[in-house]
XYZ file of C-alpha atoms in Angstrom:
741
model
C 103.901 95.241 112.613
C 100.903 93.501 112.934
C 101.094 92.313 109.523
C 104.522 91.217 109.625
C 103.541 88.679 112.707
C 100.408 87.870 111.134
C 102.606 87.039 107.858
C 104.685 84.802 109.884
C 102.126 82.430 111.190
C 100.226 82.126 107.937
C 103.705 81.102 106.249
C 104.113 78.500 109.243
C 100.503 77.313 108.847
C 101.134 77.042 105.211
C 104.590 75.030 105.272
C 102.506 72.689 107.643
C 99.859 72.172 105.582
C 101.585 71.759 102.405
C 104.114 68.845 104.193
C 104.741 65.899 101.950
C 102.697 63.063 102.384
C 105.223 60.413 103.405
C 106.318 63.056 106.377
C 102.612 63.036 107.505
C 102.688 59.530 107.806
C 105.691 59.202 109.575
C 104.193 61.379 112.415
C 101.249 59.245 112.531
C 103.482 55.972 112.912
C 105.545 57.805 115.263
C 101.966 58.944 117.491
C 100.714 55.472 117.168
C 104.132 53.974 118.567
C 104.296 56.602 121.539
C 100.752 55.983 122.142
C 101.570 52.145 122.455
C 104.840 52.810 124.694
C 102.472 54.787 127.120
C 100.469 51.432 127.780
C 103.805 50.017 129.095
C 105.615 52.585 130.655
C 106.259 52.563 134.290
C 108.886 55.125 135.506
C 108.125 59.016 135.732
C 111.105 59.507 133.562
C 109.553 57.442 130.521
C 105.897 59.030 131.461
C 107.701 62.277 131.220
C 109.432 61.494 127.536
C 106.582 60.215 126.197
C 103.799 62.527 127.040
C 106.284 65.535 125.689
C 106.776 63.807 122.450
C 103.216 62.981 121.923
C 102.509 67.043 122.431
C 105.421 67.921 120.251
C 104.285 65.665 117.516
C 100.494 66.835 118.062
C 98.570 68.600 115.074
C 96.371 70.851 117.336
C 97.163 73.161 120.082
C 94.474 71.664 122.305
C 95.953 68.361 122.023
C 99.338 69.919 122.265
C 98.596 71.745 125.640
C 96.584 68.802 126.969
C 99.852 66.361 126.748
C 102.119 69.225 127.673
C 100.142 69.450 131.146
C 100.696 65.571 131.590
C 104.211 65.768 130.780
C 104.916 68.317 133.796
C 104.533 66.835 137.108
C 106.647 63.771 135.553
C 109.229 66.155 134.491
C 109.424 67.963 138.157
C 109.746 64.934 139.994
C 112.639 63.446 137.707
C 114.227 66.970 137.874
C 114.092 67.323 134.118
C 113.998 70.989 134.051
C 114.379 71.600 130.316
C 111.197 69.504 129.789
C 109.295 71.824 131.827
C 110.996 74.867 130.070
C 110.042 73.423 126.498
C 106.539 72.561 127.683
C 105.500 75.724 129.276
C 106.698 77.341 126.371
C 104.651 75.401 124.216
C 101.465 75.855 126.138
C 102.166 79.551 126.000
C 102.254 79.191 122.210
C 99.285 77.222 122.234
C 97.445 79.941 124.011
C 98.997 82.470 121.703
C 97.598 80.696 118.816
C 94.296 80.855 120.308
C 94.508 84.550 121.039
C 94.354 83.820 125.272
C 97.297 86.427 125.551
C 96.884 87.008 129.525
C 97.459 83.257 129.767
C 100.472 83.377 126.305
C 102.172 85.676 129.298
C 101.669 83.410 132.091
C 102.678 80.271 130.790
C 105.858 81.667 128.545
C 106.807 83.350 132.359
C 106.623 80.106 133.997
C 108.974 78.779 130.978
C 111.652 81.461 131.803
C 111.388 80.258 135.500
C 112.890 77.020 134.749
C 115.872 78.492 132.260
C 118.145 78.927 135.277
C 117.348 75.855 136.512
C 117.914 74.014 133.207
C 121.285 73.228 131.461
C 121.878 76.240 129.235
C 122.890 73.940 126.111
C 119.532 72.557 126.379
C 117.440 75.486 126.481
C 119.262 78.401 125.099
C 117.201 78.407 121.548
C 113.835 78.238 123.847
C 115.356 80.882 126.275
C 115.140 83.578 123.560
C 112.060 82.476 121.492
C 110.394 82.635 125.102
C 111.108 86.550 125.158
C 109.898 86.851 121.474
C 106.801 84.951 122.579
C 106.249 87.650 125.377
C 106.799 90.316 122.925
C 104.154 89.204 120.812
C 101.608 88.676 123.147
C 102.117 92.011 124.506
C 101.958 93.303 121.288
C 98.514 92.182 120.491
C 97.705 93.624 123.901
C 98.591 96.842 122.853
C 101.318 97.142 125.010
C 104.413 98.421 122.974
C 106.690 99.409 125.690
C 106.558 96.137 127.184
C 106.852 94.578 123.425
C 110.078 96.337 122.709
C 111.608 95.592 126.148
C 111.430 92.098 125.791
C 112.707 91.928 122.095
C 115.773 93.422 123.498
C 116.011 90.671 126.223
C 115.534 88.140 123.316
C 118.280 89.953 121.034
C 120.585 89.584 124.368
C 119.860 85.686 124.386
C 120.102 85.662 120.789
C 123.660 87.076 120.434
C 125.025 85.263 123.795
C 124.213 81.975 121.765
C 124.754 82.991 118.366
C 121.393 82.369 116.997
C 121.995 84.847 113.910
C 118.486 83.909 112.291
C 116.567 84.561 115.325
C 118.276 87.697 115.974
C 117.389 89.123 112.445
C 114.006 88.687 113.024
C 114.001 90.570 116.112
C 116.104 93.391 114.801
C 113.493 93.722 112.062
C 110.555 94.156 114.265
C 112.379 96.616 115.922
C 113.201 98.700 113.102
C 109.677 98.428 112.022
C 108.134 99.771 115.245
C 110.971 102.694 115.477
C 109.946 103.621 111.851
C 106.168 103.578 112.431
C 106.619 105.576 115.688
C 108.649 108.560 113.616
C 112.217 107.407 114.923
C 113.711 106.980 111.336
C 117.410 107.420 112.881
C 117.003 104.189 115.090
C 115.003 102.316 112.463
C 118.007 102.774 110.059
C 120.459 101.975 112.960
C 118.375 98.524 113.437
C 118.268 97.765 109.175
C 121.796 98.362 109.040
C 122.332 95.601 111.686
C 120.039 93.598 109.818
C 122.285 94.096 106.572
C 125.300 92.892 108.866
C 123.732 90.011 110.267
C 122.626 88.773 106.904
C 126.004 88.974 105.406
C 127.854 87.466 108.331
C 125.145 84.219 107.644
C 125.923 84.314 104.157
C 122.554 85.543 102.920
C 122.993 88.079 100.077
C 119.704 88.177 99.204
C 118.354 89.056 102.573
C 121.179 91.558 102.759
C 119.695 93.294 99.633
C 116.378 92.983 100.621
C 117.201 94.938 103.671
C 118.110 98.085 101.102
C 114.231 97.693 100.558
C 113.744 98.414 104.180
C 115.955 101.523 104.035
C 114.985 102.988 101.401
C 111.414 103.079 102.563
C 112.350 104.606 106.144
C 114.212 107.299 103.771
C 110.771 107.551 102.128
C 109.002 108.149 105.138
C 111.304 110.729 106.447
C 111.465 113.085 103.385
C 107.307 112.966 103.458
C 107.315 113.836 107.048
C 110.624 116.609 106.806
C 110.710 117.412 103.249
C 114.663 117.312 103.189
C 115.991 116.488 99.623
C 118.860 114.358 100.825
C 116.521 112.004 101.815
C 114.818 111.647 98.611
C 117.791 111.177 97.424
C 119.298 108.338 99.806
C 115.790 106.732 99.266
C 116.559 106.721 95.215
C 120.069 105.481 95.852
C 119.217 102.404 98.140
C 116.489 101.477 96.194
C 118.538 101.192 93.099
C 120.911 98.851 95.285
C 118.041 96.862 96.184
C 117.110 96.122 92.572
C 120.100 93.777 92.622
C 117.929 90.922 94.430
C 116.247 90.314 91.218
C 119.565 87.918 90.519
C 118.211 85.929 93.382
C 114.900 85.840 92.457
C 114.768 82.059 91.724
C 116.307 80.806 95.024
C 114.156 82.995 97.159
C 110.957 81.906 95.339
C 111.671 78.477 96.400
C 112.327 79.690 100.002
C 109.960 81.775 100.587
C 107.541 82.842 97.714
C 105.341 85.022 99.013
C 107.880 86.898 101.205
C 109.733 87.449 98.360
C 106.531 88.955 96.486
C 105.844 91.391 99.414
C 109.287 92.423 99.303
C 109.687 93.111 95.388
C 106.232 95.073 95.615
C 107.589 97.162 98.343
C 110.379 97.908 96.334
C 108.621 98.829 93.019
C 106.265 100.972 95.015
C 108.911 102.808 96.829
C 110.615 103.428 93.227
C 107.384 105.190 92.285
C 106.954 107.570 94.802
C 110.284 108.322 94.544
C 110.273 108.966 90.918
C 107.010 111.142 91.489
C 108.680 113.224 94.393
C 111.445 113.604 91.772
C 109.165 115.002 89.009
C 107.663 117.418 91.538
C 111.111 118.476 92.484
C 112.848 119.110 88.654
C 109.437 118.723 86.517
C 111.458 116.280 84.428
C 108.950 114.168 82.440
C 111.118 111.231 82.380
C 110.558 110.694 86.405
C 107.020 110.419 85.053
C 107.707 107.306 82.452
C 110.095 106.085 85.352
C 107.078 106.245 88.040
C 104.291 104.536 85.389
C 106.936 101.953 84.872
C 107.405 101.000 88.664
C 103.587 101.077 89.223
C 103.067 98.948 86.520
C 105.610 96.227 87.389
C 104.019 96.348 91.231
C 100.601 96.001 89.941
C 101.808 92.763 88.216
C 102.667 91.321 91.658
C 100.561 88.778 93.846
C 100.841 89.926 97.533
C 99.072 88.459 100.454
C 95.575 89.563 101.359
C 96.895 91.169 104.902
C 99.114 93.381 102.799
C 95.792 95.770 101.254
C 97.513 98.833 102.774
C 100.382 98.871 100.333
C 98.167 98.030 97.571
C 95.875 100.934 98.466
C 99.251 103.308 98.485
C 99.556 101.914 95.098
C 96.446 103.584 93.864
C 97.385 106.679 95.704
C 100.882 106.809 93.863
C 98.769 106.503 90.533
C 96.282 108.756 91.613
C 98.793 111.448 92.175
C 100.712 110.529 89.108
C 97.851 110.914 86.642
C 97.215 114.299 88.339
C 100.925 115.471 87.820
C 100.063 114.532 84.006
C 96.917 116.944 84.139
C 94.427 113.663 84.207
C 92.365 114.897 86.873
C 89.398 112.811 85.992
C 91.271 109.462 85.881
C 92.570 110.729 89.564
C 89.160 111.200 90.552
C 88.026 107.980 89.372
C 91.123 105.937 90.983
C 90.131 107.845 94.682
C 86.664 107.372 94.442
C 86.386 103.747 93.020
C 89.680 102.033 94.081
C 90.706 103.870 97.528
C 87.315 103.649 99.286
C 88.474 101.148 101.637
C 90.706 103.455 103.203
C 88.048 105.697 104.086
C 85.931 102.662 105.695
C 89.162 101.083 107.612
C 90.210 103.087 110.680
C 93.823 101.727 110.407
C 94.597 103.587 107.040
C 93.936 107.296 108.603
C 96.860 108.398 106.418
C 95.743 106.779 103.381
C 92.383 108.121 103.410
C 94.084 111.450 104.330
C 95.671 110.704 100.866
C 92.280 109.890 99.220
C 90.956 113.397 100.131
C 94.050 115.632 99.236
C 93.704 113.943 95.633
C 90.073 114.592 95.522
C 90.033 118.297 96.794
C 93.164 119.200 94.189
C 91.307 117.410 91.359
C 87.928 118.825 91.723
C 89.490 122.028 92.315
C 91.340 122.170 89.196
C 88.104 120.794 87.560
C 86.461 123.702 88.596
C 84.376 121.971 90.995
C 84.844 124.396 93.725
C 81.961 122.932 96.073
C 83.509 119.466 95.769
C 86.700 120.697 96.546
C 85.685 122.596 99.749
C 83.857 119.319 100.807
C 86.844 117.113 100.311
C 89.102 120.064 101.755
C 86.764 119.742 105.204
C 87.039 115.754 105.409
C 90.848 116.173 104.909
C 90.831 118.643 107.826
C 88.613 116.239 110.095
C 90.343 113.400 109.364
C 94.264 115.377 109.987
C 92.701 116.176 113.566
C 91.328 112.661 114.154
C 95.001 111.285 113.264
C 96.916 113.918 115.492
C 94.337 113.305 118.279
C 94.556 109.607 117.917
C 98.249 109.655 118.262
C 98.585 111.941 121.242
C 96.182 108.954 122.745
C 98.371 106.421 122.170
C 101.673 108.036 123.279
C 99.549 108.821 126.598
C 98.600 105.252 126.716
C 102.408 104.010 125.579
C 103.944 106.775 128.525
C 101.781 105.498 131.235
C 102.801 101.669 130.497
C 106.274 102.889 130.472
C 105.783 104.356 133.876
C 104.396 100.867 134.996
C 107.388 99.063 133.767
C 110.237 101.570 135.065
C 108.379 101.079 138.531
C 108.270 97.350 138.386
C 111.988 97.273 137.186
C 112.731 99.366 140.454
C 111.216 97.648 142.801
C 113.339 94.552 141.555
C 116.548 96.690 141.812
C 115.842 97.629 145.454
C 114.776 94.146 146.248
C 118.078 92.955 144.861
C 120.035 95.916 147.073
C 118.032 94.868 150.262
C 119.043 91.196 150.004
C 122.519 92.518 149.049
C 122.757 94.304 152.355
C 120.969 91.816 154.357
C 124.276 89.288 153.583
C 126.922 91.521 154.348
C 125.402 92.550 157.375
C 125.087 89.014 158.352
C 128.796 88.387 157.376
C 129.678 91.685 159.694
C 127.740 90.084 162.537
C 129.482 86.473 162.191
C 132.957 88.522 162.045
C 132.620 90.213 165.479
C 131.005 87.178 167.053
C 134.073 84.980 166.468
C 136.202 87.822 167.319
C 134.403 88.182 170.555
C 135.118 84.449 171.301
C 138.800 84.461 170.776
C 139.347 87.471 173.386
C 137.721 85.181 175.925
C 135.115 85.131 178.819
C 136.542 87.703 180.438
C 135.980 90.555 177.879
C 132.656 88.986 176.569
C 130.273 91.182 178.416
C 132.116 94.336 177.192
C 132.260 93.052 173.662
C 128.511 92.144 174.147
C 127.613 95.698 174.798
C 129.957 97.041 171.813
C 128.332 94.970 169.419
C 124.999 95.764 170.340
C 125.732 99.408 170.352
C 127.204 99.299 167.044
C 124.524 97.720 165.618
C 122.179 100.115 167.049
C 124.300 102.884 165.967
C 124.678 101.186 162.438
C 120.703 100.631 162.337
C 120.315 104.244 162.985
C 122.804 105.633 160.702
C 121.656 103.194 157.986
C 118.213 104.257 158.609
C 119.230 107.803 158.169
C 120.980 107.066 154.899
C 118.090 105.274 153.482
C 115.948 107.922 154.585
C 118.314 110.468 152.818
C 118.781 108.237 149.820
C 114.780 107.900 149.569
C 114.291 111.229 149.213
C 117.240 112.044 146.695
C 115.873 109.268 144.573
C 112.458 110.766 144.731
C 113.719 113.965 143.879
C 115.851 112.633 140.961
C 112.812 110.751 139.590
C 110.639 113.644 139.635
C 113.226 115.850 137.813
C 113.804 113.471 135.350
C 109.981 112.515 134.777
C 109.367 116.421 134.238
C 112.276 116.500 131.787
C 111.119 113.898 129.687
C 107.475 115.303 129.774
C 108.704 118.536 129.099
C 111.035 116.757 126.174
C 107.972 115.236 124.835
C 105.690 117.959 124.580
C 108.416 119.905 122.935
C 108.490 117.104 120.299
C 104.877 116.837 119.936
C 104.629 120.551 119.585
C 107.506 120.670 116.928
C 105.684 117.556 115.070
C 102.312 119.635 115.059
C 103.756 122.801 113.855
C 105.789 121.000 111.030
C 102.686 119.295 110.058
C 100.491 122.455 110.186
C 103.204 123.629 107.747
C 102.609 120.764 104.983
C 98.917 121.867 105.553
C 99.075 125.394 104.847
C 101.633 124.715 101.879
C 99.046 122.460 100.538
C 96.412 125.363 100.458
C 98.271 128.216 99.456
C 99.099 128.532 95.766
C 102.487 127.286 94.483
C 104.763 129.008 92.304
C 103.855 126.673 89.395
C 100.157 128.040 89.732
C 101.283 131.647 89.726
C 103.489 130.609 86.359
C 100.692 129.029 84.669
C 98.543 132.121 84.938
C 101.399 134.859 84.470
C 104.446 133.198 82.380
C 106.866 136.010 83.783
C 106.192 135.665 87.320
C 107.850 135.053 91.060
C 106.713 134.679 94.263
C 109.171 135.510 97.288
C 107.537 133.620 100.640
C 109.795 133.537 103.514
C 107.820 132.755 106.980
C 109.561 134.153 110.038
C 108.702 131.062 111.906
C 108.103 127.469 110.503
C 104.158 128.468 109.582
C 103.224 131.976 108.157
C 100.561 134.398 108.836
C 101.083 135.719 105.346
C 99.292 133.993 102.392
C 98.623 134.729 98.626
C 96.362 132.758 96.337
C 95.962 132.975 92.482
C 92.635 131.739 90.244
C 91.294 132.309 87.243
C 87.414 133.262 87.034
C 85.150 134.512 84.247
C 88.151 134.756 81.722
C 90.108 137.180 84.662
C 92.945 136.146 86.405
C 92.812 137.198 90.548
C 95.820 137.745 92.743
C 95.417 137.928 96.430
C 98.409 138.685 99.057
C 97.395 138.818 102.569
C 99.294 139.642 106.033
C 97.339 138.548 109.118
C 97.733 139.482 112.458
C 100.906 138.084 113.871
C 103.353 135.421 112.644
C 103.798 131.694 113.670
C 100.537 129.495 114.568
C 98.145 132.401 115.558
C 99.226 133.770 112.197
C 98.966 130.639 110.527
C 95.567 129.895 112.093
C 94.357 133.216 110.994
C 95.667 132.517 107.408
C 93.761 129.317 107.154
C 90.750 131.079 108.079
C 91.278 133.651 105.364
C 92.166 131.353 102.769
C 88.965 129.020 103.310
C 86.889 132.335 103.684
C 87.887 133.493 100.250
C 87.408 130.094 98.407
C 83.833 130.101 99.797
C 83.336 133.663 98.600
C 84.558 132.904 95.032
C 82.707 129.590 95.006
C 79.458 131.534 95.085
C 80.486 134.765 93.386
C 78.357 136.125 90.441
C 79.972 137.375 87.498
C 78.341 141.062 88.372
C 79.893 140.750 91.979
C 83.306 140.003 90.442
C 85.465 143.251 92.352
C 87.930 143.457 94.623
C 85.633 145.825 96.656
C 82.793 143.380 96.761
C 85.266 140.526 97.900
C 86.920 142.454 100.597
C 83.160 143.791 101.926
C 82.312 139.781 101.551
C 85.706 138.779 103.812
C 85.320 141.638 106.408
C 81.866 140.586 107.100
C 82.688 136.376 107.304
C 85.919 137.054 109.055
C 84.567 139.506 111.666
C 81.353 137.202 112.199
C 83.811 134.307 112.707
C 86.122 136.173 115.524
C 83.479 137.949 117.142
C 82.432 136.771 120.546
C 78.361 136.692 120.562
C 78.131 137.555 124.188
C 80.353 140.603 124.323
C 79.224 143.621 121.999
C 82.885 145.124 122.390
C 85.834 143.501 120.550
C 88.720 142.407 123.265
C 91.191 142.050 120.489
C 92.419 143.396 117.262
C 92.310 140.083 115.020
C 92.391 140.322 111.251
C 94.514 141.064 108.202
C 95.506 143.255 105.578
C 94.984 142.157 102.286
C 95.323 143.362 98.650
C 93.175 142.053 95.639
C 93.985 142.496 91.687
C 91.761 141.396 88.975
C 93.577 141.397 86.004
C 91.254 142.133 82.680
C 93.609 140.954 79.645
C 90.971 141.864 77.289
C 90.339 145.409 78.188
C 94.120 145.642 79.530
C 93.021 146.996 82.788
C 93.871 146.508 86.338
C 91.086 146.241 88.891
C 92.739 147.066 92.482
C 91.169 146.944 95.855
C 93.508 146.692 99.382
C 92.594 146.993 103.054
C 95.672 148.390 104.790
C 98.000 147.203 101.572
C 99.626 148.856 98.864
C 100.831 147.561 95.463
C 103.721 148.593 92.754
C 103.348 149.118 89.057
C 106.821 149.779 87.261
C 106.490 151.015 83.956
C 109.404 152.781 81.724
C 111.911 152.555 84.533
C 109.383 154.889 87.007
C 107.578 153.122 89.847
C 103.711 154.297 90.811
C 102.527 153.388 94.179
C 98.714 152.640 94.500
C 97.113 152.803 98.046
C 94.686 150.480 99.406
C 92.201 151.738 102.067
C 93.375 152.444 105.544
C 90.967 149.805 107.110
C 91.783 146.208 107.941
C 89.608 143.245 107.459
C 88.658 141.908 110.864
C 87.832 142.759 114.303
C 88.580 146.067 114.796
C 86.549 148.950 116.594
C 86.555 151.246 113.604
C 83.855 152.475 110.979
C 82.883 149.813 109.028
C 82.692 151.999 105.683
C 82.375 150.021 102.235
C 86.010 149.158 100.607
C 86.877 150.911 97.482
C 88.762 150.084 94.080
C 90.561 151.474 91.683
C 91.028 150.623 87.890
C 94.215 150.988 85.905
C 94.799 151.146 82.714
C 97.604 148.736 81.605
C 100.731 148.539 78.658
C 102.373 145.433 77.485
C 105.620 144.890 79.687
C 104.144 146.726 83.155
C 105.456 144.930 86.120
C 102.851 144.450 89.090
C 104.319 143.944 92.927
C 102.311 142.658 95.599
C 103.744 142.556 99.172
C 103.285 142.483 102.642
C 105.029 144.906 104.794
C 107.255 142.520 106.476
C 109.938 143.540 103.895
C 109.865 147.290 104.159
C 109.791 146.526 108.169
C 112.534 144.278 108.172
C 115.830 146.090 109.864
C 119.302 145.974 108.696
C 122.848 145.874 110.131
C 122.675 149.779 111.273
C 119.195 148.936 113.033
C 117.176 150.651 110.599
C 114.295 149.678 108.538
C 114.777 148.857 104.559
C 111.554 151.244 104.222
C 109.490 151.849 100.955
C 111.567 154.500 99.326
C 114.449 151.786 99.366
C 112.152 148.765 98.253
C 110.681 150.981 95.196
C 114.659 151.839 93.768
C 115.033 148.212 94.026
C 111.990 147.326 92.243
C 112.525 149.991 89.584
C 116.064 148.476 88.809
C 115.394 144.407 88.933
C 111.503 145.496 86.802
C 113.291 145.321 83.509
C 114.879 141.492 84.067
C 113.375 137.974 83.909
C 111.357 137.062 86.752
C 113.747 134.268 87.936
C 116.523 137.007 87.921
C 114.136 139.402 90.270
C 113.895 136.739 92.195
C 117.316 136.120 93.057
C 118.360 140.006 92.892
C 115.378 140.355 95.826
C 116.660 137.475 97.837
C 120.171 138.669 97.962
C 119.392 142.387 98.797
C 117.386 141.256 101.370
C 119.791 138.604 102.391
C 122.420 141.333 102.838
C 120.697 143.776 103.911
C 119.239 141.813 107.229
C 122.425 139.914 107.619
C 123.182 139.463 111.628
C 119.682 141.072 112.460
C 116.899 138.553 113.014
C 114.054 138.341 110.749
C 110.998 140.371 112.519
C 108.215 139.511 110.293
C 106.672 137.293 107.562
C 107.789 138.163 104.155
C 105.869 137.911 100.816
C 106.276 139.416 97.592
C 104.445 138.507 94.385
C 105.711 139.868 90.908
C 103.961 139.507 87.462
C 104.181 140.722 84.074
C 101.112 141.785 82.066
């Protein structure tokens, strides 16, 4: 939003600097003529007009403000209120250009005070622009509430006078603000209004450019909520927007730099859309399309104020290289071309992208220590981003309360004036009737009037007190409701973002399939985030598979899962070949997690927090499976028979029981064996009759599906659980990981 306003100011300044020489000469001649006329002017009206014209033709803001100040007294004496309106508006503009935002607000409000006294036909355009000028001043002060309020006022005036061009600018600013605040539906509504206004004014090119903005909104909403429909809409509107290239020559003549920025945004949107489509479909054609869009965007020269877009393009390039497996090249882009995102506090989200790229690239290159450092920086920036967002929301909420209180006081003052006028009318009517009846009844009517007025005043006072009390209750209830809605929204958005973070650290199905060609992952959290988690990795020519079930589910379980994953990564990063065994890993995890969760001032555990976990290490060379578990089992299906291997009946975490070392089992493997690792959420799920699925039914199901390919197994498992639970609510997180030897 701020970039948009700065670009407008730069564009105006550039246009003035590139004006034709003959126009500049003509303006100088006109100024000389005005100064000559000033020496001979004798009337207030002449002096007012000459000073105002000199100000309007001045080429610096100080001169403009000086002569407008000279013109105002003469304009007041001659009732030239339209000149007062224009003069105060121009002084406000000069103060805004000098970054005196308080002064800009003061003088622009004085301009508005003269609008009602001037002829509407003379000040209509200035009326709307004054509201926009106030909106800009409040924006640079950081008061977004007042900024949006004055843009709404500007639109009302612009619509009333039919100023389509100014109204288009206002709606674009509103749309940008809404998108930045996460109000995607409102942003789409405003951009669609911009399309209609552009089409009505005959500017087809601008109407097509609006499709670039609409595509960007759908893309932002997809990043936030991961809805496939949003990604499809982003692709759709991006394709429509490419038609603007037919108007390229026309647009370059009118506004070259603005078009370059819009075209850059178009190719940037296309690159991101194709990258996300590749992640959904694994179709390499999308990677080719993504690289083509990146190449086109890289060839475009855009304004220096748009460096955030350039860094975002580098981010997309790095993610594309990682998708192709070029992790070293992705590291080079992140370290050498995205450093500015880490240094600039306005690019927190792009800095998050940088650390995400570094974390995944280092991890895939086997540099686990550097990957862990990148993950820590990533987490620290996420917390900073969330806390900054909450602080901004708090400031905006306080500004909104102040604005609402000011508007309420205005309404109360108007109501008071109306009541006073009505009382005056009633009083005059009573006096007239009394005089008509005659002197005989004068005293009686005077007494009656006085009593009536007294009673009316008393009743009005009582009514006012009751209304004030009701209004206070109503305002309190509304404020509490709004606060509750805001808190619920913040919590929901935070949990959704936590899901995004958790998903990024849990191994993906693609990583599992990379280690085991015939494998599947069934991962179904009870709530948005999960207490279950799983990880796969390859170390010392062996494959390790881990499935864990943390205490609880939802946010508490998710927090424990992040602790468990980070602990496992640290252990694996430091693990020596001779210690690479399930029992050693389990013992190390229990020691680390107990230390993390224990209260150093309390020797007795107050809560039972921890996790159940199973670890399988597959030695393909010797066809052996090394298995160890804490309160979990695994099932091996071979030749139509299921064998259940039980882990130690000890958990990992804060439990007041024996801390004996964990044991492990070595299982001889055969080609085609199917191994299933799972949490207890599946067998403990309640069915239609209220009974649990239980292990015997689960074991029978695994024997039935084991001969089939992994994709078919996942479909049958999913359908069975869905049919079994049917009308029953999910009771716990469910996880199963199956792989064939």
